[in-house]
C-alpha cells in the first residue's frame, strides 16, 4: 500500500525537476560560452600559453613529415616525436613538458592521453635513463644562505627601485616564496601582526590555483639592513608617497629623475632580472642563481638553524615534508622567517 507521503514526494520531484519533452531541452549558446570561460580559468595563463606553444610544435613536427596532427594522436607517432626531440639533445624535462601539453589537449577534447600508452611511457622512461647514463643532471637553482642574501641587499641604493628590490629579495628569502608568489602579492595582502611582524596573505599560488589562501608570518630581522619587515615598510612608505596604497606590491619602476611607478605586477622574468642585477652589483656569482635560489636557501638555512620541519613545511607550503598544521593561532609560535639571522 502506497502511503500519502510517498505520493506527495513523487509530485514534489516532478515539480522540482521538470522533464522537457521533444526537442525543448536545449543548451543555449550562452551556456556553452560560460563553460569555455571556466575551462580556460582552470589553468594559469602562463601554463595555457606554454601548452599552446607545445601543441603547435607537435603540429609543425607532424606537418614536416606529412603526418596528421589531428587528435587523437597515434601513440607510435607520439613516441617517435619524443625520440626525435631527445635525439636533438633536448633535456628529459623539456620532452616531458611537451608530452604533458599533448596529454592535456587530448584530455580536454575527451580523448585518452597518449602519455598513458605503455609504448609512450616506456619511450619517455628510456629517454630519461639514457640521459642519466650520458651524464645529464637536471639543472637546479643553487641555494643561497643568509650571508649571500645580506651581500645582495646591503649595497642596494636608496632609490625607489632599490627599495623595491631590497623588499622583494628579503621577503622572497624569509618566506621561501616562488617568483610567481612575489608577483601576485598585493599591498592589501599585508597586515600588522604581533611581535612587530606582518601577516602576509598568499591569495593563491602555483600549488593553490583555486585560491584557498594561506597567511604567513613575516618576522622582524635582527639586523636593520636585512630586516624584511623594515624593508617592506620602507617600500610601502615609498609607494604611499607616490599615491599608491593598493594593488600589486611589486611593480615596475621607470628610469629617470622622477621615476614612474607601473600599475601592473612584475613578471617572473622581472624578478629574475632584479636578482641578477643585485648579484652583479654585489659581486655575487650568478651561476645557478635564480629566484628559486631564495626558496631553496630558505629551506636549507632554516634546517641548519634547527627550525622544526612543521614550520618549514607550513611557510614553504611543502606537503612532502610533513603534514602541515593549519592552525592560524600557532603561526607565530616559532616562525621560520624569524630564525634566519636576517
Short mmCIF file of N, CA, C and O in Angstrom, two decimals, residues 96-223:
data_model
loop_
_atom_site.label_atom_id
_atom_site.label_comp_id
_atom_site.label_asym_id
_atom_site.label_seq_id
_atom_site.Cartn_x
_atom_site.Cartn_y
_atom_site.Cartn_z
N UNK A 96 59.36 15.88 -21.53
CA UNK A 96 58.23 15.55 -20.66
C UNK A 96 57.19 16.66 -20.66
O UNK A 96 55.98 16.39 -20.66
N UNK A 97 57.65 17.91 -20.64
CA UNK A 97 56.70 19.02 -20.64
C UNK A 97 55.88 19.06 -21.92
O UNK A 97 54.67 19.29 -21.90
N UNK A 98 56.53 18.80 -23.05
CA UNK A 98 55.79 18.81 -24.32
C UNK A 98 54.77 17.67 -24.38
O UNK A 98 53.67 17.84 -24.90
N UNK A 99 55.14 16.55 -23.82
CA UNK A 99 54.17 15.45 -23.75
C UNK A 99 53.00 15.83 -22.84
O UNK A 99 51.85 15.52 -23.15
N UNK A 100 53.28 16.50 -21.75
CA UNK A 100 52.21 16.93 -20.84
C UNK A 100 51.21 17.83 -21.57
O UNK A 100 50.00 17.73 -21.34
N UNK A 101 51.72 18.70 -22.42
CA UNK A 101 50.83 19.59 -23.17
C UNK A 101 49.95 18.80 -24.12
O UNK A 101 48.74 19.07 -24.24
N UNK A 102 50.53 17.81 -24.79
CA UNK A 102 49.74 17.00 -25.72
C UNK A 102 48.74 16.15 -24.95
O UNK A 102 47.60 15.97 -25.40
N UNK A 103 49.15 15.64 -23.79
CA UNK A 103 48.21 14.89 -22.95
C UNK A 103 47.03 15.78 -22.55
O UNK A 103 45.87 15.35 -22.58
N UNK A 104 47.32 17.01 -22.17
CA UNK A 104 46.27 17.93 -21.74
C UNK A 104 45.31 18.22 -22.88
O UNK A 104 44.09 18.29 -22.68
N UNK A 105 45.85 18.40 -24.09
CA UNK A 105 44.99 18.66 -25.24
C UNK A 105 44.05 17.49 -25.50
O UNK A 105 42.87 17.67 -25.84
N UNK A 106 44.56 16.27 -25.33
CA UNK A 106 43.73 15.09 -25.53
C UNK A 106 42.63 15.01 -24.48
O UNK A 106 41.45 14.78 -24.81
N UNK A 107 43.00 15.19 -23.22
CA UNK A 107 42.01 15.08 -22.15
C UNK A 107 40.94 16.15 -22.28
O UNK A 107 39.76 15.90 -22.04
N UNK A 108 41.37 17.36 -22.69
CA UNK A 108 40.39 18.45 -22.86
C UNK A 108 39.41 18.14 -23.97
O UNK A 108 38.26 18.59 -23.93
N UNK A 109 39.85 17.37 -24.96
CA UNK A 109 38.98 17.01 -26.08
C UNK A 109 38.23 15.72 -25.84
O UNK A 109 37.49 15.25 -26.71
N UNK A 110 38.42 15.12 -24.66
CA UNK A 110 37.70 13.89 -24.33
C UNK A 110 38.34 12.63 -24.84
O UNK A 110 37.69 11.58 -24.91
N UNK A 111 39.64 12.70 -25.18
CA UNK A 111 40.36 11.53 -25.68
C UNK A 111 41.32 10.99 -24.62
O UNK A 111 41.79 11.75 -23.76
N UNK A 112 41.66 9.71 -24.68
CA UNK A 112 42.69 9.18 -23.78
C UNK A 112 44.03 9.86 -24.06
O UNK A 112 44.36 10.15 -25.22
N UNK A 113 44.78 10.13 -23.03
CA UNK A 113 46.08 10.80 -23.20
C UNK A 113 47.09 9.81 -23.78
O UNK A 113 47.19 8.68 -23.29
N UNK A 114 47.86 10.21 -24.79
CA UNK A 114 48.87 9.31 -25.35
C UNK A 114 49.94 8.93 -24.33
O UNK A 114 50.54 7.86 -24.42
N UNK A 115 50.16 9.82 -23.35
CA UNK A 115 51.15 9.52 -22.32
C UNK A 115 50.78 8.33 -21.46
O UNK A 115 51.63 7.78 -20.75
N UNK A 116 49.50 7.92 -21.49
CA UNK A 116 49.06 6.75 -20.72
C UNK A 116 49.33 5.45 -21.47
O UNK A 116 49.17 4.37 -20.90
N UNK A 117 49.73 5.56 -22.73
CA UNK A 117 50.05 4.38 -23.52
C UNK A 117 51.36 3.78 -23.02
O UNK A 117 52.32 4.49 -22.71
N UNK A 118 51.42 2.46 -22.95
CA UNK A 118 52.62 1.79 -22.45
C UNK A 118 53.84 2.10 -23.31
O UNK A 118 54.94 2.33 -22.79
N UNK A 119 53.64 2.15 -24.63
CA UNK A 119 54.77 2.43 -25.51
C UNK A 119 55.34 3.83 -25.29
O UNK A 119 56.56 4.02 -25.28
N UNK A 120 54.47 4.81 -25.11
CA UNK A 120 54.92 6.19 -24.89
C UNK A 120 55.58 6.31 -23.53
O UNK A 120 56.62 6.96 -23.38
N UNK A 121 54.99 5.67 -22.51
CA UNK A 121 55.59 5.70 -21.17
C UNK A 121 57.00 5.12 -21.17
O UNK A 121 57.92 5.69 -20.58
N UNK A 122 57.16 4.00 -21.85
CA UNK A 122 58.48 3.36 -21.88
C UNK A 122 59.48 4.17 -22.69
O UNK A 122 60.67 4.22 -22.36
N UNK A 123 59.00 4.82 -23.74
CA UNK A 123 59.90 5.67 -24.53
C UNK A 123 60.43 6.81 -23.67
O UNK A 123 61.63 7.11 -23.68
N UNK A 124 59.54 7.45 -22.91
CA UNK A 124 59.96 8.55 -22.04
C UNK A 124 60.90 8.06 -20.94
O UNK A 124 61.90 8.72 -20.63
N UNK A 125 60.61 6.89 -20.38
CA UNK A 125 61.50 6.33 -19.36
C UNK A 125 62.88 6.05 -19.94
O UNK A 125 63.91 6.30 -19.30
N UNK A 126 62.91 5.54 -21.18
CA UNK A 126 64.19 5.27 -21.83
C UNK A 126 64.98 6.54 -22.11
O UNK A 126 66.21 6.56 -21.99
N UNK A 127 64.27 7.61 -22.46
CA UNK A 127 64.93 8.90 -22.69
C UNK A 127 65.59 9.39 -21.41
O UNK A 127 66.72 9.86 -21.41
N UNK A 128 64.89 9.25 -20.30
CA UNK A 128 65.44 9.70 -19.02
C UNK A 128 66.66 8.88 -18.61
O UNK A 128 67.68 9.42 -18.19
N UNK A 129 66.56 7.55 -18.76
CA UNK A 129 67.68 6.69 -18.37
C UNK A 129 68.89 6.93 -19.25
O UNK A 129 70.03 6.96 -18.78
N UNK A 130 68.65 7.10 -20.54
CA UNK A 130 69.76 7.36 -21.46
C UNK A 130 70.46 8.66 -21.12
O UNK A 130 71.69 8.76 -21.16
N UNK A 131 69.67 9.68 -20.79
CA UNK A 131 70.26 10.98 -20.45
C UNK A 131 71.10 10.89 -19.18
O UNK A 131 72.19 11.45 -19.10
N UNK A 132 70.61 10.14 -18.18
CA UNK A 132 71.37 10.00 -16.93
C UNK A 132 72.68 9.27 -17.19
O UNK A 132 73.74 9.66 -16.68
N UNK A 133 72.64 8.23 -17.98
CA UNK A 133 73.86 7.47 -18.28
C UNK A 133 74.86 8.31 -19.07
O UNK A 133 76.07 8.07 -18.99
N UNK A 134 74.35 9.28 -19.81
CA UNK A 134 75.24 10.16 -20.58
C UNK A 134 75.77 11.31 -19.74
O UNK A 134 76.50 12.17 -20.24
N UNK A 135 75.41 11.31 -18.46
CA UNK A 135 75.93 12.34 -17.56
C UNK A 135 75.02 13.53 -17.37
O UNK A 135 75.41 14.51 -16.72
N UNK A 136 73.80 13.47 -17.92
CA UNK A 136 72.88 14.61 -17.76
C UNK A 136 72.37 14.67 -16.33
O UNK A 136 71.99 13.67 -15.73
N UNK A 137 72.38 15.87 -15.77
CA UNK A 137 71.79 16.10 -14.47
C UNK A 137 70.88 17.31 -14.58
O UNK A 137 71.25 18.32 -15.20
N UNK A 138 69.69 17.21 -14.01
CA UNK A 138 68.77 18.36 -14.09
C UNK A 138 69.41 19.60 -13.48
O UNK A 138 70.08 19.51 -12.45
N UNK A 139 69.20 20.73 -14.14
CA UNK A 139 69.73 21.98 -13.58
C UNK A 139 68.89 22.38 -12.38
O UNK A 139 67.67 22.40 -12.44
N UNK A 140 69.58 22.69 -11.30
CA UNK A 140 68.88 23.11 -10.08
C UNK A 140 69.41 24.45 -9.64
O UNK A 140 70.62 24.72 -9.74
N UNK A 141 68.51 25.26 -9.15
CA UNK A 141 68.93 26.55 -8.61
C UNK A 141 69.80 26.31 -7.38
O UNK A 141 69.50 25.43 -6.57
N UNK A 142 70.87 27.05 -7.27
CA UNK A 142 71.70 26.88 -6.08
C UNK A 142 71.04 27.59 -4.89
O UNK A 142 70.43 28.65 -5.05
N UNK A 143 71.15 26.98 -3.75
CA UNK A 143 70.58 27.58 -2.54
C UNK A 143 71.50 28.67 -2.04
O UNK A 143 72.71 28.49 -1.95
N UNK A 144 70.94 29.83 -1.72
CA UNK A 144 71.74 30.91 -1.14
C UNK A 144 71.56 30.89 0.37
O UNK A 144 70.55 30.43 0.88
N UNK A 145 72.59 31.36 1.09
CA UNK A 145 72.49 31.44 2.54
C UNK A 145 72.28 32.89 2.97
O UNK A 145 72.24 33.81 2.14
N UNK A 146 72.16 33.10 4.26
CA UNK A 146 71.87 34.44 4.77
C UNK A 146 72.99 35.41 4.47
O UNK A 146 72.73 36.58 4.17
N UNK A 147 74.24 34.93 4.53
CA UNK A 147 75.37 35.82 4.22
C UNK A 147 75.30 36.31 2.78
O UNK A 147 75.58 37.48 2.48
N UNK A 148 74.90 35.44 1.87
CA UNK A 148 74.78 35.83 0.46
C UNK A 148 73.64 36.82 0.27
O UNK A 148 73.76 37.80 -0.47
N UNK A 149 72.51 36.56 0.94
CA UNK A 149 71.38 37.48 0.84
C UNK A 149 71.76 38.85 1.39
O UNK A 149 71.41 39.89 0.82
N UNK A 150 72.53 38.85 2.48
CA UNK A 150 72.99 40.12 3.04
C UNK A 150 73.83 40.89 2.03
O UNK A 150 73.67 42.10 1.85
N UNK A 151 74.71 40.16 1.33
CA UNK A 151 75.54 40.80 0.32
C UNK A 151 74.70 41.35 -0.83
O UNK A 151 75.00 42.41 -1.40
N UNK A 152 73.63 40.64 -1.17
CA UNK A 152 72.77 41.07 -2.28
C UNK A 152 72.06 42.38 -1.99
O UNK A 152 71.82 43.18 -2.90
N UNK A 153 71.71 42.62 -0.72
CA UNK A 153 70.86 43.78 -0.42
C UNK A 153 71.60 44.95 0.23
O UNK A 153 71.12 46.08 0.19
N UNK A 154 72.76 44.70 0.85
CA UNK A 154 73.36 45.78 1.65
C UNK A 154 73.87 46.94 0.81
O UNK A 154 73.97 48.07 1.32
N UNK A 155 74.20 46.72 -0.46
CA UNK A 155 74.69 47.82 -1.30
C UNK A 155 73.64 48.35 -2.28
O UNK A 155 73.96 49.14 -3.17
N UNK A 156 72.40 47.91 -2.10
CA UNK A 156 71.35 48.44 -2.98
C UNK A 156 71.15 49.93 -2.68
O UNK A 156 71.18 50.35 -1.52
N UNK A 157 70.93 50.73 -3.70
CA UNK A 157 70.77 52.17 -3.48
C UNK A 157 69.45 52.49 -2.79
O UNK A 157 68.53 51.66 -2.74
N UNK A 158 69.35 53.69 -2.27
CA UNK A 158 68.13 54.11 -1.60
C UNK A 158 67.10 54.69 -2.55
O UNK A 158 66.18 55.39 -2.12
N UNK A 159 67.25 54.38 -3.83
CA UNK A 159 66.29 54.84 -4.84
C UNK A 159 64.99 54.07 -4.72
O UNK A 159 64.89 53.09 -3.96
N UNK A 160 64.01 54.47 -5.49
CA UNK A 160 62.72 53.78 -5.50
C UNK A 160 62.91 52.32 -5.90
O UNK A 160 62.40 51.40 -5.25
N UNK A 161 63.67 52.11 -6.98
CA UNK A 161 63.91 50.73 -7.44
C UNK A 161 64.72 49.95 -6.41
O UNK A 161 64.47 48.75 -6.19
N UNK A 162 65.69 50.61 -5.77
CA UNK A 162 66.50 49.93 -4.78
C UNK A 162 65.69 49.47 -3.58
O UNK A 162 65.89 48.37 -3.06
N UNK A 163 64.75 50.30 -3.14
CA UNK A 163 63.91 49.92 -2.01
C UNK A 163 62.97 48.77 -2.39
O UNK A 163 62.72 47.88 -1.58
N UNK A 164 62.49 48.82 -3.61
CA UNK A 164 61.64 47.71 -4.07
C UNK A 164 62.44 46.41 -4.11
O UNK A 164 61.99 45.36 -3.63
N UNK A 165 63.65 46.46 -4.69
CA UNK A 165 64.46 45.25 -4.84
C UNK A 165 64.84 44.67 -3.48
O UNK A 165 64.85 43.45 -3.30
N UNK A 166 65.16 45.54 -2.51
CA UNK A 166 65.51 45.06 -1.17
C UNK A 166 64.33 44.30 -0.55
O UNK A 166 64.49 43.21 0.00
N UNK A 167 63.15 44.90 -0.63
CA UNK A 167 61.97 44.25 -0.06
C UNK A 167 61.67 42.94 -0.76
O UNK A 167 61.36 41.93 -0.12
N UNK A 168 61.77 42.93 -2.06
CA UNK A 168 61.46 41.73 -2.84
C UNK A 168 62.40 40.58 -2.48
O UNK A 168 61.96 39.45 -2.24
N UNK A 169 63.70 40.85 -2.44
CA UNK A 169 64.68 39.79 -2.16
C UNK A 169 64.51 39.26 -0.74
O UNK A 169 64.52 38.05 -0.50
N UNK A 170 64.34 40.17 0.23
CA UNK A 170 64.25 39.75 1.62
C UNK A 170 62.96 38.99 1.92
O UNK A 170 62.96 37.99 2.64
N UNK A 171 61.86 39.45 1.35
CA UNK A 171 60.59 38.73 1.56
C UNK A 171 60.64 37.37 0.87
O UNK A 171 60.19 36.36 1.44
N UNK A 172 61.19 37.32 -0.34
CA UNK A 172 61.30 36.05 -1.04
C UNK A 172 62.09 35.03 -0.26
O UNK A 172 61.73 33.84 -0.20
N UNK A 173 63.19 35.48 0.36
CA UNK A 173 64.05 34.57 1.14
C UNK A 173 63.42 34.22 2.48
O UNK A 173 63.38 33.04 2.86
N UNK A 174 62.90 35.21 3.19
CA UNK A 174 62.37 34.98 4.53
C UNK A 174 61.17 34.05 4.54
O UNK A 174 60.95 33.31 5.50
N UNK A 175 60.37 34.07 3.47
CA UNK A 175 59.16 33.25 3.43
C UNK A 175 59.25 32.10 2.42
O UNK A 175 58.27 31.37 2.24
N UNK A 176 60.40 31.96 1.77
CA UNK A 176 60.55 30.86 0.81
C UNK A 176 59.55 30.94 -0.33
O UNK A 176 58.98 29.93 -0.75
N UNK A 177 59.35 32.14 -0.86
CA UNK A 177 58.33 32.34 -1.89
C UNK A 177 58.86 32.01 -3.29
O UNK A 177 60.05 32.16 -3.57
N UNK A 178 57.98 31.58 -4.13
CA UNK A 178 58.30 31.44 -5.55
C UNK A 178 58.25 32.83 -6.20
O UNK A 178 57.64 33.76 -5.67
N UNK A 179 58.86 32.94 -7.38
CA UNK A 179 58.81 34.21 -8.09
C UNK A 179 57.36 34.60 -8.38
O UNK A 179 56.98 35.77 -8.26
N UNK A 180 56.53 33.61 -8.72
CA UNK A 180 55.13 33.91 -9.02
C UNK A 180 54.40 34.40 -7.76
O UNK A 180 53.51 35.26 -7.85
N UNK A 181 54.75 33.86 -6.59
CA UNK A 181 54.14 34.33 -5.34
C UNK A 181 54.43 35.81 -5.13
O UNK A 181 53.55 36.58 -4.74
N UNK A 182 55.69 36.20 -5.38
CA UNK A 182 56.08 37.61 -5.22
C UNK A 182 55.31 38.50 -6.18
O UNK A 182 54.88 39.60 -5.83
N UNK A 183 55.13 38.01 -7.40
CA UNK A 183 54.41 38.81 -8.40
C UNK A 183 52.94 38.98 -8.05
O UNK A 183 52.34 40.01 -8.37
N UNK A 184 52.35 37.98 -7.41
CA UNK A 184 50.92 38.03 -7.09
C UNK A 184 50.60 38.80 -5.82
O UNK A 184 49.43 39.10 -5.56
N UNK A 185 51.61 39.12 -5.01
CA UNK A 185 51.34 39.83 -3.76
C UNK A 185 50.75 41.21 -4.03
O UNK A 185 51.15 41.91 -4.95
N UNK A 186 49.81 41.59 -3.18
CA UNK A 186 49.20 42.91 -3.28
C UNK A 186 49.41 43.67 -1.97
O UNK A 186 49.59 43.05 -0.91
N UNK A 187 49.36 44.97 -2.05
CA UNK A 187 49.56 45.80 -0.86
C UNK A 187 48.56 45.44 0.23
O UNK A 187 48.91 45.35 1.41
N UNK A 188 47.33 45.19 -0.16
CA UNK A 188 46.30 44.88 0.82
C UNK A 188 46.45 43.48 1.42
O UNK A 188 45.69 43.11 2.32
N UNK A 189 47.41 42.71 0.94
CA UNK A 189 47.67 41.37 1.50
C UNK A 189 48.56 41.43 2.74
O UNK A 189 48.83 40.40 3.35
N UNK A 190 49.04 42.61 3.10
CA UNK A 190 49.92 42.77 4.25
C UNK A 190 49.16 43.40 5.40
O UNK A 190 48.42 44.37 5.21
N UNK A 191 49.36 42.86 6.58
CA UNK A 191 48.67 43.41 7.76
C UNK A 191 49.58 43.32 8.97
O UNK A 191 50.31 42.34 9.14
N UNK A 192 49.58 44.36 9.83
CA UNK A 192 50.39 44.31 11.05
C UNK A 192 49.97 43.13 11.91
O UNK A 192 48.80 42.77 11.98
N UNK A 193 50.96 42.52 12.55
CA UNK A 193 50.69 41.38 13.41
C UNK A 193 51.46 41.54 14.71
O UNK A 193 52.19 42.51 14.90
N UNK A 194 51.31 40.58 15.58
CA UNK A 194 52.03 40.62 16.84
C UNK A 194 53.53 40.50 16.64
O UNK A 194 54.00 40.19 15.53
N UNK A 195 54.29 40.77 17.67
CA UNK A 195 55.74 40.63 17.65
C UNK A 195 56.40 41.62 16.69
O UNK A 195 57.57 41.44 16.32
N UNK A 196 55.70 42.64 16.27
CA UNK A 196 56.26 43.62 15.37
C UNK A 196 56.36 43.17 13.94
O UNK A 196 56.94 43.86 13.10
N UNK A 197 55.81 42.02 13.63
CA UNK A 197 55.89 41.48 12.28
C UNK A 197 54.67 41.79 11.43
O UNK A 197 53.84 42.64 11.78
N UNK A 198 54.59 41.10 10.32
CA UNK A 198 53.49 41.29 9.38
C UNK A 198 52.87 39.94 9.03
O UNK A 198 53.59 38.94 8.88
N UNK A 199 51.57 39.93 8.90
CA UNK A 199 50.89 38.78 8.32
C UNK A 199 50.85 39.00 6.81
O UNK A 199 50.44 40.08 6.34
N UNK A 200 51.26 38.00 6.06
CA UNK A 200 51.31 38.10 4.60
C UNK A 200 50.37 37.07 4.02
O UNK A 200 50.57 35.86 4.18
N UNK A 201 49.34 37.52 3.36
CA UNK A 201 48.34 36.64 2.77
C UNK A 201 48.74 36.27 1.35
O UNK A 201 48.93 37.14 0.50
N UNK A 202 48.89 34.97 1.10
CA UNK A 202 49.07 34.48 -0.27
C UNK A 202 47.69 34.04 -0.74
O UNK A 202 47.17 33.00 -0.31
N UNK A 203 47.09 34.84 -1.59
CA UNK A 203 45.72 34.55 -2.03
C UNK A 203 45.65 33.24 -2.81
O UNK A 203 44.70 32.48 -2.69
N UNK A 204 46.64 32.99 -3.65
CA UNK A 204 46.76 31.71 -4.35
C UNK A 204 48.20 31.59 -4.82
O UNK A 204 48.96 32.55 -4.78
N UNK A 205 48.58 30.40 -5.22
CA UNK A 205 49.95 30.17 -5.65
C UNK A 205 49.97 29.03 -6.65
O UNK A 205 48.93 28.50 -7.03
N UNK A 206 51.16 28.65 -7.05
CA UNK A 206 51.32 27.57 -8.04
C UNK A 206 50.63 26.30 -7.58
O UNK A 206 50.06 25.56 -8.39
N UNK A 207 50.69 26.01 -6.29
CA UNK A 207 50.08 24.80 -5.77
C UNK A 207 48.72 25.06 -5.12
O UNK A 207 48.16 24.19 -4.47
N UNK A 208 48.20 26.27 -5.30
CA UNK A 208 46.89 26.64 -4.75
C UNK A 208 46.15 27.47 -5.80
O UNK A 208 45.81 28.62 -5.57
N UNK A 209 45.93 26.86 -6.97
CA UNK A 209 45.32 27.57 -8.08
C UNK A 209 43.87 27.96 -7.79
O UNK A 209 43.34 28.88 -8.42
N UNK A 210 43.21 27.27 -6.86
CA UNK A 210 41.81 27.57 -6.58
C UNK A 210 41.65 28.67 -5.55
O UNK A 210 40.55 29.08 -5.22
N UNK A 211 42.77 29.15 -5.00
CA UNK A 211 42.72 30.31 -4.12
C UNK A 211 42.21 30.05 -2.72
O UNK A 211 41.50 30.90 -2.16
N UNK A 212 42.56 28.91 -2.14
CA UNK A 212 42.17 28.68 -0.74
C UNK A 212 42.87 29.69 0.16
O UNK A 212 42.32 30.12 1.16
N UNK A 213 44.08 30.08 -0.21
CA UNK A 213 44.80 31.11 0.52
C UNK A 213 45.59 30.56 1.70
O UNK A 213 45.27 29.51 2.26
N UNK A 214 46.64 31.26 2.06
CA UNK A 214 47.49 30.90 3.20
C UNK A 214 48.09 32.19 3.75
O UNK A 214 48.58 33.03 3.00
N UNK A 215 48.05 32.36 5.06
CA UNK A 215 48.65 33.53 5.69
C UNK A 215 49.95 33.12 6.36
O UNK A 215 49.97 32.19 7.17
N UNK A 216 51.04 33.81 6.02
CA UNK A 216 52.36 33.50 6.53
C UNK A 216 52.84 34.59 7.48
O UNK A 216 52.44 35.75 7.36
N UNK A 217 53.70 34.21 8.41
CA UNK A 217 54.22 35.14 9.41
C UNK A 217 55.57 35.67 8.97
O UNK A 217 56.53 34.91 8.85
N UNK A 218 55.65 36.97 8.73
CA UNK A 218 56.92 37.61 8.37
C UNK A 218 57.46 38.31 9.62
O UNK A 218 56.94 39.34 10.05
N UNK A 219 58.51 37.72 10.20
CA UNK A 219 59.05 38.24 11.46
C UNK A 219 60.13 39.28 11.19
O UNK A 219 60.76 39.31 10.13
N UNK A 220 60.36 40.15 12.19
CA UNK A 220 61.42 41.14 12.09
C UNK A 220 62.78 40.45 12.11
O UNK A 220 62.96 39.39 12.72
N UNK A 221 63.76 41.05 11.43
CA UNK A 221 65.11 40.52 11.43
C UNK A 221 65.93 41.10 12.57
O UNK A 221 65.52 42.05 13.24
N UNK A 222 67.11 40.53 12.78
CA UNK A 222 67.97 41.00 13.87
C UNK A 222 68.91 42.09 13.40
O UNK A 222 69.55 42.76 14.21
N UNK A 223 69.03 42.29 12.09
CA UNK A 223 69.87 43.35 11.53
C UNK A 223 69.00 44.29 10.70
O UNK A 223 68.16 43.86 9.92
#
